[in-house]
Short mmCIF file of C-alpha atoms in Angstrom, two decimals:
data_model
loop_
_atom_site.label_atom_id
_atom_site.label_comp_id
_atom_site.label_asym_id
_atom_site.label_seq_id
_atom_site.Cartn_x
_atom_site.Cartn_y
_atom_site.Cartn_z
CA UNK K 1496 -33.70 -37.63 -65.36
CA UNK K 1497 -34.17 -41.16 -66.17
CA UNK K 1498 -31.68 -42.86 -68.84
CA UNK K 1499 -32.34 -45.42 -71.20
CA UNK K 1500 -30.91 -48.89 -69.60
CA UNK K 1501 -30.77 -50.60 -72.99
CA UNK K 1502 -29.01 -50.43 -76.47
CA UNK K 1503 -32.49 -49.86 -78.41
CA UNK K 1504 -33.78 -47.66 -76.12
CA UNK K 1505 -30.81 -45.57 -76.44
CA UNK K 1506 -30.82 -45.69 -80.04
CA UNK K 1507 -34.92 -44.97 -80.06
CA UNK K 1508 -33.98 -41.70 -77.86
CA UNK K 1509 -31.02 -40.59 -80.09
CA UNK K 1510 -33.60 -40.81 -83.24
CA UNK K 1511 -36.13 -39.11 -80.98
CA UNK K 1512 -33.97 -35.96 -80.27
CA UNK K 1513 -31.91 -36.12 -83.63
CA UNK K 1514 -34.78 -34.07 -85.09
CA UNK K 1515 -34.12 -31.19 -82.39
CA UNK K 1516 -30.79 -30.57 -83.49
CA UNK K 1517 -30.36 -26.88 -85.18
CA UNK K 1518 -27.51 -26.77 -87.44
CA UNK K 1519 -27.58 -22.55 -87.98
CA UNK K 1520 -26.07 -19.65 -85.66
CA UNK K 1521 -28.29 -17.16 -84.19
CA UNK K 1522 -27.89 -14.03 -85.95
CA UNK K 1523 -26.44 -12.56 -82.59
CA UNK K 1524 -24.90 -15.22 -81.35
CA UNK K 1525 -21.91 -14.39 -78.61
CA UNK K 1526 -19.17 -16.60 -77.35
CA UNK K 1527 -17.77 -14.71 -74.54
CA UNK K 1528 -17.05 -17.70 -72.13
CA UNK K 1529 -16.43 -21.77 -73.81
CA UNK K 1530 -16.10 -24.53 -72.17
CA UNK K 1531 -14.00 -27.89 -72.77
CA UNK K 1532 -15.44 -30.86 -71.59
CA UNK K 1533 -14.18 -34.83 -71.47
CA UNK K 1534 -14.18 -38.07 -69.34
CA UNK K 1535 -11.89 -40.31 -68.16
CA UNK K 1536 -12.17 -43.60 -66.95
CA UNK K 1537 -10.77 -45.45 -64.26
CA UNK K 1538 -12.16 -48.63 -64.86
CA UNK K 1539 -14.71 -49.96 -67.09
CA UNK K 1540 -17.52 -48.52 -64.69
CA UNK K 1541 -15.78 -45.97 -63.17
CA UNK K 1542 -15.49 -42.55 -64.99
CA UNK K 1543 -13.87 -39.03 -64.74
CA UNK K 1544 -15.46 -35.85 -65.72
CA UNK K 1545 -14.15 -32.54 -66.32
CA UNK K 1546 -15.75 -29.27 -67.27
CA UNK K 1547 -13.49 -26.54 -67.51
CA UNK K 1548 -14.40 -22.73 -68.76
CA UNK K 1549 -12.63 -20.21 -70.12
CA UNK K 1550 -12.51 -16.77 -71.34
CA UNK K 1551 -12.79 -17.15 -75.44
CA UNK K 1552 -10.72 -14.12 -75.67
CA UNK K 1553 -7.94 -14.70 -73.53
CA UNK K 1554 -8.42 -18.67 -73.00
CA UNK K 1555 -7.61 -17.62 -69.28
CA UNK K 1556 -9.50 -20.07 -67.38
CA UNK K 1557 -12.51 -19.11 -65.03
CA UNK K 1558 -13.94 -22.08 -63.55
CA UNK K 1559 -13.39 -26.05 -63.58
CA UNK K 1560 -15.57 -28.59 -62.07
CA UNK K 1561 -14.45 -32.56 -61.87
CA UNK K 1562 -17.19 -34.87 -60.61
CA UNK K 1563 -16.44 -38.79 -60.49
CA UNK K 1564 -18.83 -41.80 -60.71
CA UNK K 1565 -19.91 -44.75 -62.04
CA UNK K 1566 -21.94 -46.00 -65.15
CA UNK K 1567 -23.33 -49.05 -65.81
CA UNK K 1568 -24.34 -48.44 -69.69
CA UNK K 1569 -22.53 -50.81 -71.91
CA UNK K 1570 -19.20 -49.85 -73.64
CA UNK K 1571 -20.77 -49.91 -77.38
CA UNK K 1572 -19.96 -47.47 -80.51
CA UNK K 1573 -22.49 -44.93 -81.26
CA UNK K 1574 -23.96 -45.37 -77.74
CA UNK K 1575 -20.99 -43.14 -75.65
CA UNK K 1576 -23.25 -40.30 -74.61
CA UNK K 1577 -25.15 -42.61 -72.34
CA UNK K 1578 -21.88 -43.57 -70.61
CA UNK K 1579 -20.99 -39.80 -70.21
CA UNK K 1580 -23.39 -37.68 -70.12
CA UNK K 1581 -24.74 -38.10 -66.84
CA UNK K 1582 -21.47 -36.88 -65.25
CA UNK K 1583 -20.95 -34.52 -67.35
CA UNK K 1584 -24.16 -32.70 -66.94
CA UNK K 1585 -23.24 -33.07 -63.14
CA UNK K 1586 -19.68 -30.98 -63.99
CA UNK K 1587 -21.89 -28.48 -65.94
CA UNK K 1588 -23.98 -27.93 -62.94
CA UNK K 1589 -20.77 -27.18 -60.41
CA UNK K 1590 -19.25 -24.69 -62.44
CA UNK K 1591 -20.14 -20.85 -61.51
CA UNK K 1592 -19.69 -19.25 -64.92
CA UNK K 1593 -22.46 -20.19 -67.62
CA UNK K 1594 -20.80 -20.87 -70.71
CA UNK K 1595 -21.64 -19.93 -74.32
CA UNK K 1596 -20.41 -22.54 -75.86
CA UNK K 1597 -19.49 -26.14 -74.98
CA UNK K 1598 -16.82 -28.10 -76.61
CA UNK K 1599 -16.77 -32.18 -76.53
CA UNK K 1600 -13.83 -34.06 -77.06
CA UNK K 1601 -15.67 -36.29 -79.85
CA UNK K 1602 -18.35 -36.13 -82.25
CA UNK K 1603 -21.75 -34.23 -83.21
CA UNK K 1604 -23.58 -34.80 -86.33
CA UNK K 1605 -20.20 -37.22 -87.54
CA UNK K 1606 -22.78 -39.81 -86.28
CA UNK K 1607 -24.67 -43.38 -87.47
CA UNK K 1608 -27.50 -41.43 -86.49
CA UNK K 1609 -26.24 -37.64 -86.96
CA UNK K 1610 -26.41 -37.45 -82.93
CA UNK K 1611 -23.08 -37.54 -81.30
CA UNK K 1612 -22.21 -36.69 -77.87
CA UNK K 1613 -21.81 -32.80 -78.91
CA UNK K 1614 -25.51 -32.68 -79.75
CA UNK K 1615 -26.98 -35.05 -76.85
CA UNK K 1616 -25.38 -32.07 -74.88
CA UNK K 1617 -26.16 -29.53 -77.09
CA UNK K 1618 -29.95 -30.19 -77.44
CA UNK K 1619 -30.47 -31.19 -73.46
CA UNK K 1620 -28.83 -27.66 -72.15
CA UNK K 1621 -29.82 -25.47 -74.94
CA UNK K 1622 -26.15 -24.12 -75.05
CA UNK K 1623 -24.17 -23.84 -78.90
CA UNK K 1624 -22.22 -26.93 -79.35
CA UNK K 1625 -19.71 -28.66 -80.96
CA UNK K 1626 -17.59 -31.90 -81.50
CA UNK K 1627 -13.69 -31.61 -81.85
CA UNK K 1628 -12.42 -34.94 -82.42
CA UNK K 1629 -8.91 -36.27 -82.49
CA UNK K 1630 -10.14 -39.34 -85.21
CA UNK K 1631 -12.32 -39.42 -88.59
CA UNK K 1632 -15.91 -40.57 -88.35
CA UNK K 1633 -16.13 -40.36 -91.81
CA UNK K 1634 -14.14 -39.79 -95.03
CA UNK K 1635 -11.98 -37.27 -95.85
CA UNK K 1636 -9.17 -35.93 -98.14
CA UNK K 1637 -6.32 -33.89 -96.80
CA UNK K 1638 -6.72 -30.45 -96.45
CA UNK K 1639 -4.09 -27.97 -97.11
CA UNK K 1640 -0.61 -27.76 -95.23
CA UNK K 1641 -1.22 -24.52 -94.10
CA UNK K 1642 -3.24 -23.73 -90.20
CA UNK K 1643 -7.31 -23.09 -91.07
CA UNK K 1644 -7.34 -25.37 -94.42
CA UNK K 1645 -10.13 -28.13 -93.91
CA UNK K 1646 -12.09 -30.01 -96.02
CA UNK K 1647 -15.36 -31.83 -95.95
CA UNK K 1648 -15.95 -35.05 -94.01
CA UNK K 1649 -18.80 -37.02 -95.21
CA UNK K 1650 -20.51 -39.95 -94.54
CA UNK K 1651 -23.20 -42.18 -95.98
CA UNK K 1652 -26.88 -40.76 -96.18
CA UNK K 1653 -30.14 -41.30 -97.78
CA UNK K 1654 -29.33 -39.74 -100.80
CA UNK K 1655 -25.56 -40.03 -101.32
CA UNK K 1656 -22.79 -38.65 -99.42
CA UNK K 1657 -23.46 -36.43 -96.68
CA UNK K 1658 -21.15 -33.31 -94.96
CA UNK K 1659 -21.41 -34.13 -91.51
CA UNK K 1660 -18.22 -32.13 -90.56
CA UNK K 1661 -15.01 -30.98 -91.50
CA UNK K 1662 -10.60 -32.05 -91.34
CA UNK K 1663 -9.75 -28.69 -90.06
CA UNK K 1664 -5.83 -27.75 -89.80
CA UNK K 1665 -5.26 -26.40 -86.90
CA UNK K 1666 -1.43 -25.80 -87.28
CA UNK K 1667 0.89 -25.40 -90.09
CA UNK K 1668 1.65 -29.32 -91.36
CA UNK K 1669 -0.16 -31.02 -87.86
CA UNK K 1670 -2.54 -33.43 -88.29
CA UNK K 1671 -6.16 -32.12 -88.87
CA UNK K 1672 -8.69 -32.00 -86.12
CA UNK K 1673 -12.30 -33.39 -87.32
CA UNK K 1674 -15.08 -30.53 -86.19
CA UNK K 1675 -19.09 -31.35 -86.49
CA UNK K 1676 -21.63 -29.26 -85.56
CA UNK K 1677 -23.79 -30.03 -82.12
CA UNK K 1678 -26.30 -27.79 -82.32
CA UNK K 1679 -27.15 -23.86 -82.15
CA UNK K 1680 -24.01 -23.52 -84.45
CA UNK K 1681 -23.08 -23.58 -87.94
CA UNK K 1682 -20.48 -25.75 -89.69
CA UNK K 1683 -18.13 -22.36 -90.55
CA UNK K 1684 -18.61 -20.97 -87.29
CA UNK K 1685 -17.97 -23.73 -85.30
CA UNK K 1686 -14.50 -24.07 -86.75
CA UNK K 1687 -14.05 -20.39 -87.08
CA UNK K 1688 -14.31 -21.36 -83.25
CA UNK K 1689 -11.65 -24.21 -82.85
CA UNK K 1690 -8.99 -21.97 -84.81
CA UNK K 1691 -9.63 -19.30 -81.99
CA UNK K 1692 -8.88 -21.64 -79.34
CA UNK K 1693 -6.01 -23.54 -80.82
CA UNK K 1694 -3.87 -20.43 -81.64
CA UNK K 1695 -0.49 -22.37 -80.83
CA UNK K 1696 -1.31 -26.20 -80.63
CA UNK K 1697 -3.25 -29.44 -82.67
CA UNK K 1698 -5.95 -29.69 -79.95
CA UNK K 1699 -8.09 -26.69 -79.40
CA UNK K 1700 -7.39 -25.40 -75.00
CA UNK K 1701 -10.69 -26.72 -74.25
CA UNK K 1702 -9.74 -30.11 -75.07
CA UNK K 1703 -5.99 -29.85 -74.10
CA UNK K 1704 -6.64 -28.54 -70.30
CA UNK K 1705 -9.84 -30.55 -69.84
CA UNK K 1706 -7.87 -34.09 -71.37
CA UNK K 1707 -4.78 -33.38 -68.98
CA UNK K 1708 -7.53 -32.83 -66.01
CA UNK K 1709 -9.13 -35.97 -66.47
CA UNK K 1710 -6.32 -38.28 -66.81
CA UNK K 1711 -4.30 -36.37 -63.82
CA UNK K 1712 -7.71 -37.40 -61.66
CA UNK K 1713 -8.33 -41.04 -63.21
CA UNK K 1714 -5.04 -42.05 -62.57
CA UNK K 1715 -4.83 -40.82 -58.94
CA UNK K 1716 -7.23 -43.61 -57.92
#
């Protein structure tokens, strides 16, 4: 497919496909299979990515893909997707297992526009999404010491403050994780989600395994 080569036609397209986004679970929706995906770079043109799947019941992994390449889309906040997208959509394609859900290592409606990288995915593959990021696009208070406390993140909207994720604990007294719905999910499922793959560290496996992928690959240039 053909993407945008310039900063307002990339922001046009995200408030094109913004309206897409569906913030609600099926009523039957399954996650048998999740996978973790995330980029690395090499150098400002050259990037890394990594899809790896894995059984959401045992985390035992099934598949992994790592496709490099360049991009030649400006480094500019807001605007990531259309640096890392097209590679990772190429990682999607390799692997053999079709997953359920897919997990970006950054944001999904914790957006300017309420269209972060988990629900460019989300809405161009059709598959449940969601952001797990390791920093606050938003405000936020604390949450509780204890693992699965969270609280709201919000940001500015039309009318006031606006949820556009949550600071979910993922361990006893670690820092919080910041979840945001992509699309085909809902906000409680989605970290109902992260807390079943992080059941002994901060970052949920998806993230962990796919992060230690890329950077073992970037750096071997």
């Amino acid at each position: 497919m053909e993407w945008p080569r310039t900063v307002d036609d990339a922001v046009a397209t995200q408030e094109r496909l913004r309206t897409q986004v569906i913030t609600t679970s099926a009523p039957d929706l399954r996650i048998d299979t999740v996978a973790g995906l995330d980029v690395g770079y090499r150098s400002d043109d050259e990037v890394v990515g990594v899809c790896v799947v894995f059984d959401a019941k045992t985390l035992a992994v099934l598949d992994e893909a790592v496709v490099e390449d360049k991009t030649d889309f400006p480094y500019i906040a807001g605007l990531f997707a259309f640096r890392e997208m097209p590679v990772l959509l190429r990682t999607l394609d390799q692997v053999t297992v079709t997953p359920d859900l897919l997990v970006a290592d950054g944001q999904g409606l914790a957006h300017p526009r309420r269209f972060g990288l988990a629900c460019h995915l989300g809405v161009h593959t059709g598959i449940p999404s969601i952001g797990v990021a390791k920093n606050a696009m938003g405000r936020f208070e604390q949450p509780g010491h204890s693992r699965g406390s969270a609280s709201d993140l919000v940001m500015d909207g039309d009318h006031g403050d606006e949820v556009v994720g949550r600071a979910l604990r993922t361990q006893d007294g670690v820092k919080p994780v910041f979840v945001s719905v992509g699309h085909k999910i809902d906000l409680d499922r989605a970290c109902a989600e992260v807390l079943r793959l992080a059941p002994r560290y901060r970052l949920p496996e998806t993230t962990r395994r796919a992060d230690t992928l890329t950077r073992r690959v970037a750096s071997s240039g």
